[in-house]
XYZ file of C-alpha atoms in Angstrom:
89
model
C 0.000 0.000 0.000
C 2.829 2.402 0.865
C 4.486 1.610 -2.476
C 1.290 2.551 -4.348
C 0.874 5.799 -2.377
C 4.470 6.791 -3.109
C 3.876 6.072 -6.802
C 0.759 8.282 -6.785
C 2.726 11.019 -5.009
C 5.317 10.780 -7.763
C 2.631 11.363 -10.374
C 1.468 14.413 -8.425
C 5.044 15.748 -8.269
C 5.569 15.354 -12.009
C 2.215 17.000 -12.759
C 3.025 19.926 -10.461
C 6.428 20.376 -12.088
C 4.900 20.321 -15.568
C 2.272 22.894 -14.540
C 4.959 25.189 -13.156
C 7.080 24.846 -16.297
C 4.098 25.847 -18.426
C 2.944 28.680 -16.125
C 4.947 31.436 -17.809
C 6.174 32.734 -14.436
C 9.131 35.164 -14.688
C 11.258 32.971 -12.397
C 10.813 30.006 -14.709
C 11.767 32.176 -17.666
C 14.978 33.219 -15.894
C 15.808 29.572 -15.120
C 15.357 28.728 -18.789
C 17.572 31.679 -19.709
C 20.396 30.506 -17.445
C 20.187 26.742 -17.954
C 18.572 26.492 -21.360
C 15.008 25.476 -22.070
C 15.626 21.778 -22.539
C 18.387 21.324 -19.948
C 16.490 23.112 -17.190
C 13.291 21.143 -17.640
C 14.984 17.789 -18.156
C 17.312 18.234 -15.198
C 14.347 18.857 -12.906
C 12.489 15.831 -14.227
C 15.565 13.589 -13.936
C 16.206 14.685 -10.353
C 12.558 14.130 -9.468
C 12.704 10.668 -11.046
C 15.848 9.745 -9.089
C 14.212 10.814 -5.828
C 11.043 8.872 -6.703
C 12.953 5.731 -7.738
C 15.000 5.752 -4.543
C 11.906 6.203 -2.422
C 10.109 3.393 -4.251
C 13.053 1.057 -3.658
C 13.097 1.870 0.034
C 9.308 1.522 0.288
C 9.514 -1.876 -1.406
C 11.875 -3.039 1.351
C 9.292 -2.090 3.988
C 10.815 1.113 5.331
C 8.239 3.829 6.051
C 10.498 6.731 7.070
C 11.629 7.623 3.549
C 8.083 7.425 2.107
C 6.877 9.756 4.885
C 9.639 12.181 3.961
C 8.611 11.880 0.301
C 5.004 12.695 1.207
C 6.301 15.833 2.946
C 8.312 16.640 -0.186
C 5.139 16.218 -2.255
C 3.177 18.572 -0.006
C 5.999 21.142 -0.200
C 6.065 20.837 -4.008
C 2.305 21.249 -4.246
C 2.355 24.400 -2.108
C 5.285 25.835 -4.073
C 3.623 24.973 -7.402
C 0.379 26.588 -6.304
C 2.194 29.746 -5.187
C 4.057 29.986 -8.493
C 1.051 29.098 -10.625
C -1.196 31.645 -8.893
C 1.620 34.240 -8.958
C 1.595 34.662 -5.187
C 5.391 34.814 -5.237
């Protein structure tokens, strides 16, 4: 069950990242300017995938600490994505 919840959280993280990348926020534009459009977006996705894969491996072994930390990471990402998407920051 924990494995499935971590997987769903990963989907939420990727969706939030995609929404932020398509938001047109000035910060995202400056990141693209410094890192390049493709490199900036791909680097974020690759790092998110590495974090998700590591958490899934740990969850598969029965550890619950890392998945709890990943759920916190997901909540943080959702709040940050909402703030960027709604232009609160």
